[in-house]
């Protein structure tokens, strides 16, 4: 959403002041382990429930819309609309600057520009001496949020993702809101396996539409498979955090999910208040990008 078309926003598409409010909310649901230990906060099932009861009205509304509208047909229509990657051709750094145009109703004194979240994530991974493709995954993982610049609603860009086409897991946050989803009426979609085979594997699942799936398709020809798993599944909290849908996974998925969980700490718990020297970091990251991506990629 750019300044010019911000008037097209409505509470139906943009209940949150900022897409970052979803990530802020994740931190309330999944507090940093160190904080949990020092404050003796319980991380049992009841705290998951308590979280849902205490969530802000805008977040509640965000999930209501997400769970109401993310249907099998909706996801298929978004695949057809975006996965041809025929909108633009641009380099990764260019895409970071493009994403930075995103202007919403957030407080600029509190919320960092999108490019700084990407750099914070990548810098935290780099500081831990992780492989260069891991750092690069951190740098690009949220670039799919450019979907918002092309008019997609917040609930179709961010939010926890989950498989569509089979019975929803009660481990999905605000599970009750699925009562209004039209897929409720489709008998096949309400069975345990739905449109899938038991043990079919993570890569066979059609996840609710958002920035993860889109970015995975943009990057899939260029990055190694653990990096692609981090990008594709980082918002799939029901699977990587809540261990739901185990019956649809295959043995090799456990290995990939370890990488996703490893990545998640850098995505969620990197310092939000520390500003990044964007110009100073740029040469290092342009070099890193060039090691894996061609100068222009399809979006
Ligand atoms: Fe993300
Ligand atoms: Fe992120």
mmCIF file of C-alpha atoms and ligand atoms in Angstrom:
data_model
loop_
_atom_site.group_PDB
_atom_site.id
_atom_site.type_symbol
_atom_site.label_atom_id
_atom_site.label_comp_id
_atom_site.label_asym_id
_atom_site.label_seq_id
_atom_site.Cartn_x
_atom_site.Cartn_y
_atom_site.Cartn_z
ATOM 1 C CA UNK A 1 0.000 0.000 0.000
ATOM 2 C CA UNK A 2 1.599 3.268 -1.063
ATOM 3 C CA UNK A 3 0.571 6.695 0.176
ATOM 4 C CA UNK A 4 -1.359 7.358 -3.039
ATOM 5 C CA UNK A 5 -3.708 4.411 -2.743
ATOM 6 C CA UNK A 6 -3.978 4.332 1.022
ATOM 7 C CA UNK A 7 -7.508 5.638 0.690
ATOM 8 C CA UNK A 8 -8.538 2.261 -0.800
ATOM 9 C CA UNK A 9 -7.989 0.636 2.559
ATOM 10 C CA UNK A 10 -10.919 -0.501 4.590
ATOM 11 C CA UNK A 11 -11.397 -2.377 7.817
ATOM 12 C CA UNK A 12 -12.239 -5.405 5.630
ATOM 13 C CA UNK A 13 -8.768 -5.424 4.133
ATOM 14 C CA UNK A 14 -6.626 -3.589 6.687
ATOM 15 C CA UNK A 15 -7.819 -4.090 10.272
ATOM 16 C CA UNK A 16 -4.254 -3.679 11.588
ATOM 17 C CA UNK A 17 -2.508 -0.291 11.760
ATOM 18 C CA UNK A 18 0.532 -2.042 10.365
ATOM 19 C CA UNK A 19 1.439 -5.529 9.119
ATOM 20 C CA UNK A 20 4.078 -5.444 11.836
ATOM 21 C CA UNK A 21 1.265 -5.658 14.386
ATOM 22 C CA UNK A 22 0.918 -9.321 13.438
ATOM 23 C CA UNK A 23 4.573 -9.929 14.258
ATOM 24 C CA UNK A 24 4.242 -7.921 17.458
ATOM 25 C CA UNK A 25 1.333 -10.155 18.360
ATOM 26 C CA UNK A 26 3.425 -13.277 17.684
ATOM 27 C CA UNK A 27 5.869 -12.031 20.303
ATOM 28 C CA UNK A 28 3.052 -11.860 22.826
ATOM 29 C CA UNK A 29 2.011 -15.401 21.941
ATOM 30 C CA UNK A 30 5.534 -16.785 21.818
ATOM 31 C CA UNK A 31 7.651 -14.656 24.181
ATOM 32 C CA UNK A 32 11.413 -14.903 23.925
ATOM 33 C CA UNK A 33 12.546 -18.002 25.879
ATOM 34 C CA UNK A 34 15.038 -15.986 27.962
ATOM 35 C CA UNK A 35 12.265 -13.615 29.054
ATOM 36 C CA UNK A 36 9.987 -16.534 29.829
ATOM 37 C CA UNK A 37 12.656 -18.049 32.073
ATOM 38 C CA UNK A 38 13.508 -14.806 33.856
ATOM 39 C CA UNK A 39 9.860 -13.871 34.429
ATOM 40 C CA UNK A 40 8.759 -17.412 35.169
ATOM 41 C CA UNK A 41 5.973 -17.176 32.572
ATOM 42 C CA UNK A 42 4.191 -20.443 31.851
ATOM 43 C CA UNK A 43 4.474 -21.653 28.256
ATOM 44 C CA UNK A 44 1.921 -24.429 28.593
ATOM 45 C CA UNK A 45 -1.236 -24.872 26.554
ATOM 46 C CA UNK A 46 -3.201 -22.602 28.867
ATOM 47 C CA UNK A 47 -0.944 -19.645 28.028
ATOM 48 C CA UNK A 48 -1.743 -20.215 24.331
ATOM 49 C CA UNK A 49 -5.433 -19.989 25.253
ATOM 50 C CA UNK A 50 -4.903 -16.985 27.534
ATOM 51 C CA UNK A 51 -3.141 -15.229 24.723
ATOM 52 C CA UNK A 52 -6.165 -15.679 22.424
ATOM 53 C CA UNK A 53 -8.505 -14.322 25.088
ATOM 54 C CA UNK A 54 -6.369 -11.221 25.608
ATOM 55 C CA UNK A 55 -5.503 -10.360 22.006
ATOM 56 C CA UNK A 56 -6.251 -6.837 20.816
ATOM 57 C CA UNK A 57 -9.524 -6.294 18.877
ATOM 58 C CA UNK A 58 -7.643 -5.342 15.681
ATOM 59 C CA UNK A 59 -5.667 -8.596 15.821
ATOM 60 C CA UNK A 60 -8.801 -10.596 16.533
ATOM 61 C CA UNK A 61 -10.492 -8.994 13.525
ATOM 62 C CA UNK A 62 -7.425 -9.683 11.394
ATOM 63 C CA UNK A 63 -7.630 -13.396 12.197
ATOM 64 C CA UNK A 64 -11.401 -13.449 11.729
ATOM 65 C CA UNK A 65 -10.954 -12.211 8.166
ATOM 66 C CA UNK A 66 -7.993 -14.513 7.505
ATOM 67 C CA UNK A 67 -9.839 -17.611 8.706
ATOM 68 C CA UNK A 68 -13.050 -16.608 6.933
ATOM 69 C CA UNK A 69 -11.533 -16.007 3.492
ATOM 70 C CA UNK A 70 -8.545 -18.376 3.156
ATOM 71 C CA UNK A 71 -10.302 -21.166 1.267
ATOM 72 C CA UNK A 72 -9.009 -23.752 -1.222
ATOM 73 C CA UNK A 73 -10.499 -21.729 -4.096
ATOM 74 C CA UNK A 74 -8.997 -18.496 -2.787
ATOM 75 C CA UNK A 75 -5.502 -20.001 -2.549
ATOM 76 C CA UNK A 76 -5.811 -21.507 -6.046
ATOM 77 C CA UNK A 77 -6.870 -18.126 -7.423
ATOM 78 C CA UNK A 78 -3.856 -16.443 -5.810
ATOM 79 C CA UNK A 79 -1.509 -19.060 -7.254
ATOM 80 C CA UNK A 80 -2.940 -18.333 -10.698
ATOM 81 C CA UNK A 81 -2.694 -14.589 -10.121
ATOM 82 C CA UNK A 82 0.846 -14.358 -8.762
ATOM 83 C CA UNK A 83 2.883 -17.511 -9.350
ATOM 84 C CA UNK A 84 3.444 -16.814 -13.033
ATOM 85 C CA UNK A 85 5.917 -14.200 -11.696
ATOM 86 C CA UNK A 86 5.066 -11.888 -14.565
ATOM 87 C CA UNK A 87 4.658 -8.591 -12.727
ATOM 88 C CA UNK A 88 8.182 -7.235 -12.628
ATOM 89 C CA UNK A 89 11.820 -8.022 -13.111
ATOM 90 C CA UNK A 90 14.043 -6.617 -10.364
ATOM 91 C CA UNK A 91 17.086 -7.399 -8.288
ATOM 92 C CA UNK A 92 16.867 -8.395 -4.616
ATOM 93 C CA UNK A 93 18.199 -5.126 -3.215
ATOM 94 C CA UNK A 94 15.863 -3.250 -5.557
ATOM 95 C CA UNK A 95 12.989 -5.334 -4.165
ATOM 96 C CA UNK A 96 14.038 -4.387 -0.622
ATOM 97 C CA UNK A 97 13.845 -0.708 -1.560
ATOM 98 C CA UNK A 98 10.544 -1.299 -3.309
ATOM 99 C CA UNK A 99 9.106 -2.960 -0.197
ATOM 100 C CA UNK A 100 10.280 0.011 1.818
ATOM 101 C CA UNK A 101 7.668 2.155 0.048
ATOM 102 C CA UNK A 102 5.077 0.369 2.120
ATOM 103 C CA UNK A 103 3.403 3.057 4.174
ATOM 104 C CA UNK A 104 0.682 2.127 6.597
ATOM 105 C CA UNK A 105 -0.761 3.609 9.737
ATOM 106 C CA UNK A 106 2.087 2.501 11.968
ATOM 107 C CA UNK A 107 4.030 4.901 14.146
ATOM 108 C CA UNK A 108 7.365 5.621 12.393
ATOM 109 C CA UNK A 109 8.952 6.259 15.796
ATOM 110 C CA UNK A 110 8.121 2.715 16.875
ATOM 111 C CA UNK A 111 8.057 0.557 13.743
ATOM 112 C CA UNK A 112 11.253 0.279 11.773
ATOM 113 C CA UNK A 113 11.186 0.450 7.965
ATOM 114 C CA UNK A 114 10.775 -2.994 6.381
ATOM 115 C CA UNK A 115 14.327 -2.962 5.019
ATOM 116 C CA UNK A 116 15.659 -2.667 8.563
ATOM 117 C CA UNK A 117 13.743 -5.730 9.764
ATOM 118 C CA UNK A 118 15.339 -7.680 6.913
ATOM 119 C CA UNK A 119 18.801 -6.368 7.782
ATOM 120 C CA UNK A 120 18.322 -6.990 11.508
ATOM 121 C CA UNK A 121 17.373 -10.587 10.841
ATOM 122 C CA UNK A 122 20.285 -11.119 8.445
ATOM 123 C CA UNK A 123 22.786 -9.358 10.738
ATOM 124 C CA UNK A 124 21.765 -11.493 13.725
ATOM 125 C CA UNK A 125 22.311 -14.645 11.643
ATOM 126 C CA UNK A 126 25.654 -13.293 10.388
ATOM 127 C CA UNK A 127 26.784 -12.425 13.935
ATOM 128 C CA UNK A 128 26.265 -16.075 14.895
ATOM 129 C CA UNK A 129 28.607 -17.197 12.113
ATOM 130 C CA UNK A 130 25.953 -19.130 10.182
ATOM 131 C CA UNK A 131 26.384 -20.105 6.486
ATOM 132 C CA UNK A 132 26.036 -17.396 3.849
ATOM 133 C CA UNK A 133 22.819 -18.886 2.386
ATOM 134 C CA UNK A 134 21.273 -18.745 5.888
ATOM 135 C CA UNK A 135 22.144 -15.027 6.115
ATOM 136 C CA UNK A 136 20.666 -14.518 2.651
ATOM 137 C CA UNK A 137 17.452 -16.308 3.650
ATOM 138 C CA UNK A 138 17.185 -13.801 6.515
ATOM 139 C CA UNK A 139 17.703 -10.925 4.128
ATOM 140 C CA UNK A 140 14.986 -11.900 1.659
ATOM 141 C CA UNK A 141 12.495 -13.864 3.794
ATOM 142 C CA UNK A 142 9.874 -11.097 3.987
ATOM 143 C CA UNK A 143 10.218 -9.605 0.503
ATOM 144 C CA UNK A 144 6.962 -11.318 -0.421
ATOM 145 C CA UNK A 145 5.219 -8.604 1.566
ATOM 146 C CA UNK A 146 5.364 -6.559 -1.644
ATOM 147 C CA UNK A 147 2.036 -8.313 -2.321
ATOM 148 C CA UNK A 148 0.564 -5.590 -0.137
ATOM 149 C CA UNK A 149 1.834 -2.976 -2.604
ATOM 150 C CA UNK A 150 -0.149 -4.732 -5.310
ATOM 151 C CA UNK A 151 -3.406 -4.406 -3.443
ATOM 152 C CA UNK A 152 -3.629 -7.642 -1.457
ATOM 153 C CA UNK A 153 -5.393 -7.428 1.895
ATOM 154 C CA UNK A 154 -3.324 -7.736 5.076
ATOM 155 C CA UNK A 155 -4.924 -11.088 5.899
ATOM 156 C CA UNK A 156 -3.727 -12.396 2.488
ATOM 157 C CA UNK A 157 -0.131 -11.281 3.017
ATOM 158 C CA UNK A 158 0.716 -11.961 6.666
ATOM 159 C CA UNK A 159 -0.680 -14.114 9.458
ATOM 160 C CA UNK A 160 0.078 -17.672 10.557
ATOM 161 C CA UNK A 161 -0.229 -20.012 7.587
ATOM 162 C CA UNK A 162 -1.900 -23.450 7.650
ATOM 163 C CA UNK A 163 -2.811 -26.174 5.131
ATOM 164 C CA UNK A 164 -6.105 -25.649 3.289
ATOM 165 C CA UNK A 165 -8.166 -28.538 1.911
ATOM 166 C CA UNK A 166 -8.177 -30.613 5.077
ATOM 167 C CA UNK A 167 -9.606 -30.309 8.592
ATOM 168 C CA UNK A 168 -8.208 -27.289 10.459
ATOM 169 C CA UNK A 169 -6.147 -28.078 13.513
ATOM 170 C CA UNK A 170 -7.299 -26.689 16.865
ATOM 171 C CA UNK A 171 -3.645 -25.718 17.271
ATOM 172 C CA UNK A 172 -4.204 -22.871 14.790
ATOM 173 C CA UNK A 173 -4.637 -19.609 16.636
ATOM 174 C CA UNK A 174 -8.288 -18.405 16.765
ATOM 175 C CA UNK A 175 -9.398 -21.797 15.450
ATOM 176 C CA UNK A 176 -13.043 -20.939 16.279
ATOM 177 C CA UNK A 177 -13.080 -18.347 13.487
ATOM 178 C CA UNK A 178 -13.012 -21.121 10.864
ATOM 179 C CA UNK A 179 -16.702 -21.664 11.580
ATOM 180 C CA UNK A 180 -17.436 -18.936 8.996
ATOM 181 C CA UNK A 181 -15.138 -20.356 6.307
ATOM 182 C CA UNK A 182 -17.108 -21.734 3.297
ATOM 183 C CA UNK A 183 -14.796 -24.779 3.178
ATOM 184 C CA UNK A 184 -16.642 -25.875 6.282
ATOM 185 C CA UNK A 185 -19.408 -27.027 3.925
ATOM 186 C CA UNK A 186 -17.118 -29.202 1.773
ATOM 187 C CA UNK A 187 -17.119 -32.685 3.229
ATOM 188 C CA UNK A 188 -13.752 -33.743 1.768
ATOM 189 C CA UNK A 189 -12.025 -30.696 3.219
ATOM 190 C CA UNK A 190 -13.289 -31.572 6.665
ATOM 191 C CA UNK A 191 -11.649 -34.996 6.787
ATOM 192 C CA UNK A 192 -8.325 -35.533 8.529
ATOM 193 C CA UNK A 193 -6.336 -35.911 5.285
ATOM 194 C CA UNK A 194 -8.643 -33.882 3.044
ATOM 195 C CA UNK A 195 -7.216 -33.503 -0.466
ATOM 196 C CA UNK A 196 -3.868 -35.030 0.636
ATOM 197 C CA UNK A 197 -2.471 -38.508 1.240
ATOM 198 C CA UNK A 198 -1.319 -39.396 4.718
ATOM 199 C CA UNK A 199 2.459 -38.825 4.946
ATOM 200 C CA UNK A 200 2.553 -36.962 1.618
ATOM 201 C CA UNK A 201 5.098 -34.425 2.898
ATOM 202 C CA UNK A 202 5.263 -30.736 3.628
ATOM 203 C CA UNK A 203 5.935 -29.728 0.027
ATOM 204 C CA UNK A 204 2.654 -31.297 -1.115
ATOM 205 C CA UNK A 205 0.542 -29.144 1.191
ATOM 206 C CA UNK A 206 -1.269 -26.103 -0.166
ATOM 207 C CA UNK A 207 -0.789 -23.514 2.556
ATOM 208 C CA UNK A 208 -2.977 -20.486 3.113
ATOM 209 C CA UNK A 209 -1.844 -17.668 0.838
ATOM 210 C CA UNK A 210 0.703 -15.144 2.019
ATOM 211 C CA UNK A 211 4.157 -13.652 1.638
ATOM 212 C CA UNK A 212 5.960 -16.928 2.438
ATOM 213 C CA UNK A 213 4.613 -19.003 -0.447
ATOM 214 C CA UNK A 214 5.024 -16.173 -2.911
ATOM 215 C CA UNK A 215 8.664 -15.509 -1.949
ATOM 216 C CA UNK A 216 9.451 -19.229 -2.077
ATOM 217 C CA UNK A 217 8.419 -19.270 -5.741
ATOM 218 C CA UNK A 218 10.482 -16.163 -6.488
ATOM 219 C CA UNK A 219 13.609 -17.705 -4.887
ATOM 220 C CA UNK A 220 13.161 -21.420 -5.631
ATOM 221 C CA UNK A 221 15.665 -21.664 -8.492
ATOM 222 C CA UNK A 222 18.459 -19.971 -6.591
ATOM 223 C CA UNK A 223 18.752 -21.043 -2.943
ATOM 224 C CA UNK A 224 19.526 -24.383 -1.238
ATOM 225 C CA UNK A 225 16.613 -26.341 0.187
ATOM 226 C CA UNK A 226 16.999 -25.414 3.903
ATOM 227 C CA UNK A 227 16.937 -21.716 2.918
ATOM 228 C CA UNK A 228 13.838 -22.292 0.798
ATOM 229 C CA UNK A 229 12.154 -24.128 3.700
ATOM 230 C CA UNK A 230 12.877 -21.169 6.004
ATOM 231 C CA UNK A 231 11.287 -18.815 3.489
ATOM 232 C CA UNK A 232 8.303 -21.002 2.649
ATOM 233 C CA UNK A 233 7.334 -22.135 6.161
ATOM 234 C CA UNK A 234 8.471 -19.370 8.516
ATOM 235 C CA UNK A 235 4.855 -18.267 9.197
ATOM 236 C CA UNK A 236 3.539 -21.830 9.511
ATOM 237 C CA UNK A 237 3.420 -21.730 13.315
ATOM 238 C CA UNK A 238 0.809 -24.522 13.515
ATOM 239 C CA UNK A 239 3.381 -26.936 12.050
ATOM 240 C CA UNK A 240 6.806 -25.629 13.091
ATOM 241 C CA UNK A 241 5.814 -24.408 16.550
ATOM 242 C CA UNK A 242 2.657 -26.315 17.510
ATOM 243 C CA UNK A 243 3.575 -29.648 15.860
ATOM 244 C CA UNK A 244 0.165 -29.971 14.188
ATOM 245 C CA UNK A 245 -0.459 -31.958 10.965
ATOM 246 C CA UNK A 246 2.206 -34.583 11.770
ATOM 247 C CA UNK A 247 0.078 -37.178 9.910
ATOM 248 C CA UNK A 248 0.663 -35.310 6.626
ATOM 249 C CA UNK A 249 4.429 -34.996 6.981
ATOM 250 C CA UNK A 250 7.121 -37.403 5.815
ATOM 251 C CA UNK A 251 10.295 -38.408 7.606
ATOM 252 C CA UNK A 252 12.613 -36.004 5.767
ATOM 253 C CA UNK A 253 10.423 -33.047 6.788
ATOM 254 C CA UNK A 254 11.740 -33.255 10.361
ATOM 255 C CA UNK A 255 15.160 -32.186 9.124
ATOM 256 C CA UNK A 256 13.762 -29.228 7.166
ATOM 257 C CA UNK A 257 11.597 -28.145 10.097
ATOM 258 C CA UNK A 258 14.680 -28.018 12.334
ATOM 259 C CA UNK A 259 16.048 -25.373 9.986
ATOM 260 C CA UNK A 260 12.763 -23.466 10.061
ATOM 261 C CA UNK A 261 12.745 -23.454 13.881
ATOM 262 C CA UNK A 262 16.404 -22.412 13.884
ATOM 263 C CA UNK A 263 15.540 -19.523 11.567
ATOM 264 C CA UNK A 264 12.483 -18.494 13.574
ATOM 265 C CA UNK A 265 14.501 -17.249 16.569
ATOM 266 C CA UNK A 266 16.227 -14.693 14.319
ATOM 267 C CA UNK A 267 12.964 -13.609 12.705
ATOM 268 C CA UNK A 268 11.054 -13.160 15.960
ATOM 269 C CA UNK A 269 13.627 -12.169 18.511
ATOM 270 C CA UNK A 270 16.031 -9.801 16.772
ATOM 271 C CA UNK A 271 16.179 -6.415 18.430
ATOM 272 C CA UNK A 272 13.483 -4.141 17.102
ATOM 273 C CA UNK A 273 14.720 -0.807 18.436
ATOM 274 C CA UNK A 274 18.243 -0.880 17.049
ATOM 275 C CA UNK A 275 18.554 1.131 13.817
ATOM 276 C CA UNK A 276 20.512 -0.350 10.909
ATOM 277 C CA UNK A 277 23.160 1.444 8.848
ATOM 278 C CA UNK A 278 21.490 0.604 5.531
ATOM 279 C CA UNK A 279 24.022 2.379 3.278
ATOM 280 C CA UNK A 280 26.999 0.984 5.195
ATOM 281 C CA UNK A 281 25.710 -2.606 5.050
ATOM 282 C CA UNK A 282 24.688 -2.458 1.415
ATOM 283 C CA UNK A 283 28.049 -3.446 -0.208
ATOM 284 C CA UNK A 284 28.302 -6.614 1.901
ATOM 285 C CA UNK A 285 24.740 -7.625 1.077
ATOM 286 C CA UNK A 286 24.943 -6.747 -2.621
ATOM 287 C CA UNK A 287 27.958 -9.087 -2.778
ATOM 288 C CA UNK A 288 26.091 -11.827 -0.897
ATOM 289 C CA UNK A 289 23.050 -11.473 -3.171
ATOM 290 C CA UNK A 290 25.269 -11.746 -6.272
ATOM 291 C CA UNK A 291 26.661 -15.077 -5.014
ATOM 292 C CA UNK A 292 23.227 -16.693 -5.365
ATOM 293 C CA UNK A 293 20.881 -14.541 -7.445
ATOM 294 C CA UNK A 294 21.227 -13.197 -10.996
ATOM 295 C CA UNK A 295 21.115 -9.370 -11.271
ATOM 296 C CA UNK A 296 17.379 -9.441 -12.050
ATOM 297 C CA UNK A 297 14.794 -11.983 -10.945
ATOM 298 C CA UNK A 298 11.136 -12.408 -11.814
ATOM 299 C CA UNK A 299 8.428 -11.193 -9.434
HETATM 300 FE FE1 LIG B 1 7.513 -13.133 7.408
HETATM 301 FE FE1 LIG B 2 10.134 -11.541 9.255
#
